Short mmCIF file of C-alpha atoms (C1' of nucleotides) in Angstrom, two decimals:
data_model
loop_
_atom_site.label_atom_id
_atom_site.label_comp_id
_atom_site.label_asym_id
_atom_site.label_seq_id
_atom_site.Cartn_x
_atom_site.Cartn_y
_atom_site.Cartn_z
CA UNK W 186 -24.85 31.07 -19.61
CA UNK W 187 -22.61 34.27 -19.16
CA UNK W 188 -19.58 33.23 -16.90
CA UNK W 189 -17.00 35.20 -14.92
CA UNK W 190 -13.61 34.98 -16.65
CA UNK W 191 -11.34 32.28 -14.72
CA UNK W 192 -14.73 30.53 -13.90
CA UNK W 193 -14.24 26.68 -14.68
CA UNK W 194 -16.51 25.00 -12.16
CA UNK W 195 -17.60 22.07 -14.10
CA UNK W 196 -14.14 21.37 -15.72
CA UNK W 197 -12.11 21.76 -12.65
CA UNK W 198 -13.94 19.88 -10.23
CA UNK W 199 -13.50 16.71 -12.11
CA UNK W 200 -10.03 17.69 -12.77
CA UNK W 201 -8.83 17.97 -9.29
CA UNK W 202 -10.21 14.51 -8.48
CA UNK W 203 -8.24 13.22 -11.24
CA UNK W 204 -4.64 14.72 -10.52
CA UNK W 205 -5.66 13.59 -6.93
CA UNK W 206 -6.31 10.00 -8.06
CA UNK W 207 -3.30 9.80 -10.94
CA UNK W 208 -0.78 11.15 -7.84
CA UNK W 209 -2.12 8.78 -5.06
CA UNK W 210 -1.69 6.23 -6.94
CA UNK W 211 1.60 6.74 -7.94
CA UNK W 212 3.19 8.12 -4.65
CA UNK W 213 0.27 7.13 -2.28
CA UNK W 214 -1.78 9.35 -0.55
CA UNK W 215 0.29 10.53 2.85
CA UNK W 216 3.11 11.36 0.18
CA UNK W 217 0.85 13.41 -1.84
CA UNK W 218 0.85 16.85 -0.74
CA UNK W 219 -2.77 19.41 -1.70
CA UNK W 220 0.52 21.55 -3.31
CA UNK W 221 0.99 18.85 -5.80
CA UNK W 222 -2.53 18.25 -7.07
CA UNK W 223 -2.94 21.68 -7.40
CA UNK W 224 0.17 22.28 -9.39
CA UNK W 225 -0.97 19.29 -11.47
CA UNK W 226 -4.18 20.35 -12.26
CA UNK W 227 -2.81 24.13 -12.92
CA UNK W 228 -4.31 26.01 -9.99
CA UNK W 229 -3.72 27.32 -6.57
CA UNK W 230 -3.37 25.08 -3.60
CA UNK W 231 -6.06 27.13 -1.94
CA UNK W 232 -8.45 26.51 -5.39
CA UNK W 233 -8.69 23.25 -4.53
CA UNK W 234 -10.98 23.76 -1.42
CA UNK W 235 -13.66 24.82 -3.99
CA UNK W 236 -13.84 21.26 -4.52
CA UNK W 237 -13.48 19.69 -1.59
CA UNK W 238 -13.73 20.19 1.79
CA UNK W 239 -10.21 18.34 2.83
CA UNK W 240 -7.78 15.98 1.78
CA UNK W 241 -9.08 13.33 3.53
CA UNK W 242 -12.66 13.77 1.66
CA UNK W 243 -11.00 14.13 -1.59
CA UNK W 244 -9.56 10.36 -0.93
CA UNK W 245 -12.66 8.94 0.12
CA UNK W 246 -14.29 10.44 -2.49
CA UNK W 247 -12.32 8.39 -4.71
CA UNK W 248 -12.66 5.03 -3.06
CA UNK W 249 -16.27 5.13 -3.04
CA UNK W 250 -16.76 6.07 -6.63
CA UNK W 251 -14.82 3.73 -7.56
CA UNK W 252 -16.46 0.92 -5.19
CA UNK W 253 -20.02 1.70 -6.36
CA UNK W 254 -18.91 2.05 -10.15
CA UNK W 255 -17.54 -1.54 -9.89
CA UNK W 256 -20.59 -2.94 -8.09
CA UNK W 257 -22.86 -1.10 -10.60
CA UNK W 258 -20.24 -2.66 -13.50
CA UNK W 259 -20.60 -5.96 -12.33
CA UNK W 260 -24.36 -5.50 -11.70
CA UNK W 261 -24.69 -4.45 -15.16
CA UNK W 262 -22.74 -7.61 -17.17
CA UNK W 263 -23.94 -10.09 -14.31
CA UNK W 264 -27.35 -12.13 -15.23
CA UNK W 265 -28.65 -15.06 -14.11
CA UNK W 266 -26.63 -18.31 -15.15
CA UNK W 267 -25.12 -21.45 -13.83
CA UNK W 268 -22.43 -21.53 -11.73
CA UNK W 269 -19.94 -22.32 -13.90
CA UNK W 270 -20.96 -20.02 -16.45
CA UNK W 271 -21.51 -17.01 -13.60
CA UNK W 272 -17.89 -17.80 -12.28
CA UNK W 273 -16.21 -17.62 -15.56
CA UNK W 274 -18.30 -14.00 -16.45
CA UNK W 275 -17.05 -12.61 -12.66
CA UNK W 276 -13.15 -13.63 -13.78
CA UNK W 277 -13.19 -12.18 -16.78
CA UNK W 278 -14.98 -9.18 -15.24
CA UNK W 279 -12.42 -8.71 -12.83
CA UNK W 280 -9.37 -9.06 -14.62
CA UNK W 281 -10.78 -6.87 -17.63
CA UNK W 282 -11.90 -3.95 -15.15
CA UNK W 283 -9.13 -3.57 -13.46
CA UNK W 284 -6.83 -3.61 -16.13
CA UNK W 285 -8.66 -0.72 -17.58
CA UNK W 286 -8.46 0.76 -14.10
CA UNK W 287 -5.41 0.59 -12.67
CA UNK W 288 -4.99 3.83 -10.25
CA UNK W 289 -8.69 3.25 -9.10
CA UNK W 290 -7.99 -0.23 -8.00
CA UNK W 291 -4.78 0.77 -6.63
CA UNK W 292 -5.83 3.54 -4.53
CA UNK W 293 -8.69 1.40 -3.45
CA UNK W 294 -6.12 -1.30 -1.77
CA UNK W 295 -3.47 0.78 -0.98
CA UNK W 296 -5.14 3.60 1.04
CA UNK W 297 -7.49 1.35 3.32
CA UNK W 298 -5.44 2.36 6.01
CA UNK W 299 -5.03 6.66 5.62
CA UNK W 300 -9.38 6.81 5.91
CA UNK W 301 -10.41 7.95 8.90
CA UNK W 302 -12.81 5.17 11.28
CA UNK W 303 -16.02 6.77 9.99
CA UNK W 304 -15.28 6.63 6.09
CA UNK W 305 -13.34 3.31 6.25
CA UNK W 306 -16.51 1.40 7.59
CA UNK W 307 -18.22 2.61 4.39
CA UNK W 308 -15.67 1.63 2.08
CA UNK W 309 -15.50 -1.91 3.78
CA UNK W 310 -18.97 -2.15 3.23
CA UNK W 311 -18.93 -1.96 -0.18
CA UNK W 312 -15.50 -3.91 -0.74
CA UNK W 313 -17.66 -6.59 1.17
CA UNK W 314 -20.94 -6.16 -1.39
CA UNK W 315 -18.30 -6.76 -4.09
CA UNK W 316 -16.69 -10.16 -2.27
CA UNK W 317 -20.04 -11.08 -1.38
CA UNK W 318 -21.37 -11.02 -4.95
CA UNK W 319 -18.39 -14.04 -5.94
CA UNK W 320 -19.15 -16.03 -2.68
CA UNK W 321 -23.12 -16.50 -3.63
CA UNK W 322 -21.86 -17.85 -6.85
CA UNK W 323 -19.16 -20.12 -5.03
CA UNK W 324 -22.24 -21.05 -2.80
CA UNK W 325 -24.61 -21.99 -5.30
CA UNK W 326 -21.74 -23.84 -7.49
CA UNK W 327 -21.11 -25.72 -4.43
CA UNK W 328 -24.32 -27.07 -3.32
CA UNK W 329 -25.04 -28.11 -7.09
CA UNK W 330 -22.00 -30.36 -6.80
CA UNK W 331 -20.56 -28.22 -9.64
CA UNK W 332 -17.73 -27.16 -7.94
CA UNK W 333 -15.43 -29.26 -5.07
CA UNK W 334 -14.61 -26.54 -2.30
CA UNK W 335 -13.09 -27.89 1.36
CA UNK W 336 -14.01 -23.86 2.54
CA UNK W 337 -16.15 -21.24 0.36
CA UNK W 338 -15.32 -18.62 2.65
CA UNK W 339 -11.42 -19.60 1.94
CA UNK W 340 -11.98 -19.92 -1.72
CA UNK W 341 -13.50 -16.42 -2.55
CA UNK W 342 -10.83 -14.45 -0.77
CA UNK W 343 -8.13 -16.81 -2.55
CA UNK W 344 -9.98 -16.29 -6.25
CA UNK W 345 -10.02 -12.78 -5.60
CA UNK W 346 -6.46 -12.34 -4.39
CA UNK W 347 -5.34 -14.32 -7.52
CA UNK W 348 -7.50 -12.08 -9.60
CA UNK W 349 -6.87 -8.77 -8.31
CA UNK W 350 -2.58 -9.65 -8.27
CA UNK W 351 -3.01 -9.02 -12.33
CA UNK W 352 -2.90 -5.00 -11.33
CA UNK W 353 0.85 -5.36 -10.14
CA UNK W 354 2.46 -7.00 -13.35
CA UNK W 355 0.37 -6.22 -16.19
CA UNK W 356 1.45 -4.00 -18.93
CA UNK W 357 0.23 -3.24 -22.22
CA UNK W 358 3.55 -3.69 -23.75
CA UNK W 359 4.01 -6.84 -22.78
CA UNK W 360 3.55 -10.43 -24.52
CA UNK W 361 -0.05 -11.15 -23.51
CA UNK W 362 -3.08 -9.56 -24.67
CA UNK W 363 -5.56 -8.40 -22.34
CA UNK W 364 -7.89 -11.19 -23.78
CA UNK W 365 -5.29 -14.02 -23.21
CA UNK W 366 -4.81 -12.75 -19.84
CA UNK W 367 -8.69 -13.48 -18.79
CA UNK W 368 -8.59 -16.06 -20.52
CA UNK W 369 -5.56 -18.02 -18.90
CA UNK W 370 -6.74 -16.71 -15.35
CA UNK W 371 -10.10 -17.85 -16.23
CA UNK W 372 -8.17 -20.92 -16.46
CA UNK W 373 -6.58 -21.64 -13.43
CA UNK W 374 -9.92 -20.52 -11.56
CA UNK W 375 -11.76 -22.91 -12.64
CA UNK W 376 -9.49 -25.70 -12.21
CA UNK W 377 -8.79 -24.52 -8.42
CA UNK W 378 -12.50 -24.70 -7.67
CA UNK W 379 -12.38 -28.11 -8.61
CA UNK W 380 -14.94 -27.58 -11.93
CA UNK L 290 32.43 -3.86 30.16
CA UNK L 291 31.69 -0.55 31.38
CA UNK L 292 29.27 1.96 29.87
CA UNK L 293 28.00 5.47 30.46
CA UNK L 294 24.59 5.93 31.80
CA UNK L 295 22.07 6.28 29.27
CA UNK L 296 24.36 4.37 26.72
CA UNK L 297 22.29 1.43 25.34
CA UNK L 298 23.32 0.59 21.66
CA UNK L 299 23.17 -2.78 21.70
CA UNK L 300 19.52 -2.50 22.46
CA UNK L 301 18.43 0.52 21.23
CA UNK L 302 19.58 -0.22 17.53
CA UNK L 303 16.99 -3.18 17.68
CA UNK L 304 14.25 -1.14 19.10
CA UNK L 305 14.45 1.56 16.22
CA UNK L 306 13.93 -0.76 13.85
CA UNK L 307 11.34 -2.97 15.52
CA UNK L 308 9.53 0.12 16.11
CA UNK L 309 9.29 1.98 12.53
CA UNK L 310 8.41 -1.84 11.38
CA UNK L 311 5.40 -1.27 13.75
CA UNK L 312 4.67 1.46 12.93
CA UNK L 313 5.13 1.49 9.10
CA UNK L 314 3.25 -1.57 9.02
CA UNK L 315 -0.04 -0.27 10.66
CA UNK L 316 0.45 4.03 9.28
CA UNK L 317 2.51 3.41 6.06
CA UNK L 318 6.05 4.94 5.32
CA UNK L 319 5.05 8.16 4.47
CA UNK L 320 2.20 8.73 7.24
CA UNK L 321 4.80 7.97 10.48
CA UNK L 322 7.09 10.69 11.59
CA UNK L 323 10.39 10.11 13.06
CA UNK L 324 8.98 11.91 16.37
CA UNK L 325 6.35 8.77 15.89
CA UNK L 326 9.22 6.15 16.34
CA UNK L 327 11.22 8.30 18.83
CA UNK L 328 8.45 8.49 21.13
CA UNK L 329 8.17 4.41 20.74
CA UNK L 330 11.53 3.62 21.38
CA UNK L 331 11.59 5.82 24.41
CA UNK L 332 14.03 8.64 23.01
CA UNK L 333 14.58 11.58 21.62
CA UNK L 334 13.90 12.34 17.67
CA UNK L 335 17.55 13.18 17.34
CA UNK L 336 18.91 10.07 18.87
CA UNK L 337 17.50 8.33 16.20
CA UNK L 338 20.17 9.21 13.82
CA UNK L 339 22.76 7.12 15.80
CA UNK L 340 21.35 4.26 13.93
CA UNK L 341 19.92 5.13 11.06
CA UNK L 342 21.37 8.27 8.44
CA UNK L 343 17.92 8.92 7.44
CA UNK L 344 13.82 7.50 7.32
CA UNK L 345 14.44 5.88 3.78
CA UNK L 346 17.52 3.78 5.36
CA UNK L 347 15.17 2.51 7.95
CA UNK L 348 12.61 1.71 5.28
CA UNK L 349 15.31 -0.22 2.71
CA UNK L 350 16.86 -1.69 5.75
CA UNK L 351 13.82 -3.14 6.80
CA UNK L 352 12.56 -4.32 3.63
CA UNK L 353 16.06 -5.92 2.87
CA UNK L 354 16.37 -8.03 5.58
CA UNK L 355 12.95 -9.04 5.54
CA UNK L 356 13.28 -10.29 1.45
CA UNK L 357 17.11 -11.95 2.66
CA UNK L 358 15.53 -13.52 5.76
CA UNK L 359 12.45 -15.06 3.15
CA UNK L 360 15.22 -16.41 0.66
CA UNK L 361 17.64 -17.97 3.80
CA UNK L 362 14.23 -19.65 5.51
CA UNK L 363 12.96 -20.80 1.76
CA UNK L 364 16.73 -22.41 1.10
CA UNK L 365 17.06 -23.74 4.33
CA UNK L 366 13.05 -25.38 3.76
CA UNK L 367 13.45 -26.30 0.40
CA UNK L 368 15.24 -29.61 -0.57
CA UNK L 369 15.30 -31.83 -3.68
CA UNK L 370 12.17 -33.01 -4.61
CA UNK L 371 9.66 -33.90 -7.31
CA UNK L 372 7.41 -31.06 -8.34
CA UNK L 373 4.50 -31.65 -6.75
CA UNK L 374 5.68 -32.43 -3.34
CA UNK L 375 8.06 -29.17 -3.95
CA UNK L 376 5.11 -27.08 -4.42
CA UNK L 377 3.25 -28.44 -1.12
CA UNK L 378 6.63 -27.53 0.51
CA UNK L 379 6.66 -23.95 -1.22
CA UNK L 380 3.06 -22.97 -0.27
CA UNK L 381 2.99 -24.64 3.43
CA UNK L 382 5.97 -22.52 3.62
CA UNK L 383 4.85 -19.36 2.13
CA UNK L 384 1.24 -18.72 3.88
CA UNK L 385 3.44 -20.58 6.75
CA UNK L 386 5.64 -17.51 6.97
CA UNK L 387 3.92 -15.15 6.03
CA UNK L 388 1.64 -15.59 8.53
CA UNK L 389 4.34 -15.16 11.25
CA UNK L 390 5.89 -12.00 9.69
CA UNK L 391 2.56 -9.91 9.09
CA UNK L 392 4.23 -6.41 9.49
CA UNK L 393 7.62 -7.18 7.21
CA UNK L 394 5.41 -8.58 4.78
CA UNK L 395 3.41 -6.01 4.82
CA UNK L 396 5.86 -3.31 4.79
CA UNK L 397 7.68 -5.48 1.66
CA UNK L 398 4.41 -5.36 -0.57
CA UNK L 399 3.10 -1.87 0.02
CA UNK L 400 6.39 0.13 0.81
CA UNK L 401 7.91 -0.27 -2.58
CA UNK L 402 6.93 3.39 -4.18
CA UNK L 403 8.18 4.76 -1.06
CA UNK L 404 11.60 3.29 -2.22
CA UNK L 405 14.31 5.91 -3.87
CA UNK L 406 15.04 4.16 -7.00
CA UNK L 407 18.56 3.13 -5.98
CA UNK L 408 16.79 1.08 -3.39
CA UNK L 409 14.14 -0.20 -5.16
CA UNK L 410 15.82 -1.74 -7.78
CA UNK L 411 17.58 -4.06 -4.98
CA UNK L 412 14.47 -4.83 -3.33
CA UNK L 413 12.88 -5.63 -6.95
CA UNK L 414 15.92 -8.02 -7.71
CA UNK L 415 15.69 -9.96 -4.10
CA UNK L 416 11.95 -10.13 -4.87
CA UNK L 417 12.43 -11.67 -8.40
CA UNK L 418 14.72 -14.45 -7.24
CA UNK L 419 11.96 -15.25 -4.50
CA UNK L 420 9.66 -15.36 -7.46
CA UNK L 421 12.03 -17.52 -9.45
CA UNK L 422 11.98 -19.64 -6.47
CA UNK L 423 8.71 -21.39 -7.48
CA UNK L 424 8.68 -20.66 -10.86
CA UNK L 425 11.32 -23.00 -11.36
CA UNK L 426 9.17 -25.66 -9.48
CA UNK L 427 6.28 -25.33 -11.56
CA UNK L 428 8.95 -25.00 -14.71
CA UNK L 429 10.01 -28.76 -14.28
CA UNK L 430 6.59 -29.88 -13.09
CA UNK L 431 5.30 -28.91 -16.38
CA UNK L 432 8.31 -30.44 -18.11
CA UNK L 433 7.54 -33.86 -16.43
CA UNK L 434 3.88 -33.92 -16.97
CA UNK L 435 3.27 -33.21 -13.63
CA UNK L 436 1.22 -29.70 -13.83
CA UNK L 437 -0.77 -28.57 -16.76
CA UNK L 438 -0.24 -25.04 -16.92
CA UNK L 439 -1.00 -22.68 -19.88
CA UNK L 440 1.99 -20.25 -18.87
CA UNK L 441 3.83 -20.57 -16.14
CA UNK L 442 5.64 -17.11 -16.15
CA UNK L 443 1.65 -16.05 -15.18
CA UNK L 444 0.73 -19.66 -13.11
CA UNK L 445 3.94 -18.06 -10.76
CA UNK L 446 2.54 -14.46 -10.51
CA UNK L 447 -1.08 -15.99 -10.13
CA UNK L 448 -0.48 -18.76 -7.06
CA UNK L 449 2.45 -16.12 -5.01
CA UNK L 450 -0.80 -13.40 -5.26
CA UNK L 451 -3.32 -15.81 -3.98
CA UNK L 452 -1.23 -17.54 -0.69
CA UNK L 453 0.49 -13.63 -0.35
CA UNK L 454 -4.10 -12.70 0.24
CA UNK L 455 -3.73 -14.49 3.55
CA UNK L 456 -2.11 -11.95 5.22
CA UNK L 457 -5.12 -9.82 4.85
CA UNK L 458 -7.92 -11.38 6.40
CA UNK L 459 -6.46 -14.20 8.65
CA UNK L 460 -6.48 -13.75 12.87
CA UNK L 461 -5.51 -15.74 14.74
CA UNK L 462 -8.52 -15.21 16.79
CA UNK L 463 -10.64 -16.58 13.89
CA UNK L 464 -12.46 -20.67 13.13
CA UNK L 465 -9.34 -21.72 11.12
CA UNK L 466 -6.26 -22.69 12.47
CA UNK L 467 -2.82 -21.85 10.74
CA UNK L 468 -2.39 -25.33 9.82
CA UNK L 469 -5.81 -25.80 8.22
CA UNK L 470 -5.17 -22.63 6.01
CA UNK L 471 -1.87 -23.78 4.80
CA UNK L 472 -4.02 -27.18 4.16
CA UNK L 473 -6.44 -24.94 2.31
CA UNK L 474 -4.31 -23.17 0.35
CA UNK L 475 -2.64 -26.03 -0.90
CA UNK L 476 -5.29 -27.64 -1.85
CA UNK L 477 -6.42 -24.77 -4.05
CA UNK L 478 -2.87 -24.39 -5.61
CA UNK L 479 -2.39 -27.76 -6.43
CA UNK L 480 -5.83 -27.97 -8.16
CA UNK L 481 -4.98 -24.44 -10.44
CA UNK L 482 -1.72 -25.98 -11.52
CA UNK L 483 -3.51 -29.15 -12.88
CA UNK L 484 -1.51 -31.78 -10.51
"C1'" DG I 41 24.58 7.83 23.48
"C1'" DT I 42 21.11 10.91 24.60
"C1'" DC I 43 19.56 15.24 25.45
"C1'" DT I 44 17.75 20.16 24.24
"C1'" DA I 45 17.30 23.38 20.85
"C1'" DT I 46 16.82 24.71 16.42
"C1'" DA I 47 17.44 25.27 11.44
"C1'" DA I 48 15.11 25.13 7.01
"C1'" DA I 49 11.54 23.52 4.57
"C1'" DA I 50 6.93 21.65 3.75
"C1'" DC I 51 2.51 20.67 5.40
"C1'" DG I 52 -3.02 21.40 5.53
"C1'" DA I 53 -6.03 24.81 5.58
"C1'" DT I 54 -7.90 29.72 5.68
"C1'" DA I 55 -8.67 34.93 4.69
"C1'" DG I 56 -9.55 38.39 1.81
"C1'" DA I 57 -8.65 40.87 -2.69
"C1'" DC I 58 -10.30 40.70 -7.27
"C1'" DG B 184 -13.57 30.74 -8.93
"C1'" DT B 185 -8.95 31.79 -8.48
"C1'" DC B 186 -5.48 34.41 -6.76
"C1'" DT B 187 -1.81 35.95 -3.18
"C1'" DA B 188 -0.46 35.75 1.28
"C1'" DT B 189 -0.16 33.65 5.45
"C1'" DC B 190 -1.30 31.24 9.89
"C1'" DG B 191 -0.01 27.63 12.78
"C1'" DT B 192 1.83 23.30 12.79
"C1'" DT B 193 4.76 19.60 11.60
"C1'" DT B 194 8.41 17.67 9.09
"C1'" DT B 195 13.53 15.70 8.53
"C1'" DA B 196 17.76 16.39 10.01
"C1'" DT B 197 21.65 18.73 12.49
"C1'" DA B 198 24.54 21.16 16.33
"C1'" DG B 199 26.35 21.24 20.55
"C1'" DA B 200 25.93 20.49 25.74
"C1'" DC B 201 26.48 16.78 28.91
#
DNA sequence: GTCTATAAAACGATAGAC
DNA sequence: GTCTATCGTTTTATAGAC
């Protein structure tokens, strides 16, 4: 396991893509210069081509992983259940995992626009998996009377909207707990879906 | 009345700005290049700065009069009311407008880190008072009985996300009408605030 | 008021030494 | 794998002719 001094493969690689995510999602990505992530991350701007191939990669890169983590999340702590039960697991789901990921789920929004045609259709893809996963359970809620929708279509985009807006106020110092913040969206969720 | 040839600042002024809120809106701040608007207008890069000292005063002049046009149309809207009809008015209005302004609305959401703090902080006071706006509504319709809402600070954050969502997946080329969205919002809103 | 020309700096990305 | 050095381009903004 003998390695050439100033050889950090393994730690820098995931380092890059983390000064890369903590600065786009601070500045945003066309403000974010390959100068500054390499300065953040302690290296040469020319290091960082080790570890990817261009900027534009190194952003996509991000939204993906972050995409398929969340589908694999949800995935993982969904399981079959009534509506009403499934809807209340997805809100709490949401709000909890973005809170704990804020620059992910910023970038993720924000950037839609800076991928190139061929990498946006992926991410769209995916961000469409993820919507599609709270529509079946609108769907099903729906045609067992349990909840009182005028448009399903309408109603997932609006849930998720309301969901996702957490991101741009929460903070940890503030007066509500992460908890009481599921819980009170939770709330109003359920009571806008008519259950 | 007479003017030089080529001297055209009563129109050209307009045109800058029209064009970097174009552009803005579809690239971002940071991604569009004063060549970018030049070219749009029909001038030269340097002619620009007849009407603007710099990008960022294009940006904060944009995003200002697009926050004081929302306030003047909301006031001129709004009128004494009870709570619940208030709130109809607030979110007709909202997705209402919103809908019509796509690129200042965009521009006012996902702009605001491009903002040199000076700037920002007058952008984030116009935006609070458009926020206070309908959180006073729902304030007295939860002091009347009206609305049965848990917290209201978050009931304001959580209903301005969810009608604000529109903007990013309605066309006007697609099965619902303006009207029937603003219906369908409503309907949602009125139903999370427990009228 | 708009043009051409340019200053001064920053950009993404690459080459080659070590 | 990281460095220094740099290529070629683009950036914001300004100066001065017309």
């Amino acid at each position: 396991m003998a390695r050439k001094t100033g050889s950090h493969s393994e730690i820098t690689g995931p380092r890059v893509h983390a000064a890369a995510q903590r600065l786009f999602a601070r500045y945003g990505y066309a403000a974010v210069s390959m100068r500054q992530i390499a300065t953040e991350v302690g290296v040469q701007a020319g290091a960082l081509y080790n570890y990817t191939p261009d900027k534009q990669s190194l952003l996509f890169d991000l939204m993906r992983a972050h995409l398929e983590d969340l589908l694999a999340a949800w995935r993982a702590e969904s399981c079959p259940a009534p509506p009403l039960a499934a809807l209340e697991r997805f809100c709490r789901f949401h709000v909890r995992y973005h809170l704990d990921r804020p620059d992910e789920v910023f970038i993720a929004y924000m950037e839609l626009r800076n991928l190139v045609p061929e990498n946006f259709a992926v991410i769209e893809r995916l961000r469409k998996r993820y919507e599609t996963e709270l529509e079946t359970i609108l769907c099903a809620g729906q045609a067992q009377g349990v909840f009182a929708l005028e448009d399903v279509k309408l109603a997932t985009l609006a849930v998720i909207a309301m969901l996702t807006g957490v991101t741009t106020w929460y903070r940890d110092t503030g007066r509500l707990s992460r908890n009481r913040v599921e819980m009170l969206y939770w709330d109003m969720v359920r009571k806008a879906v008519g259950a």
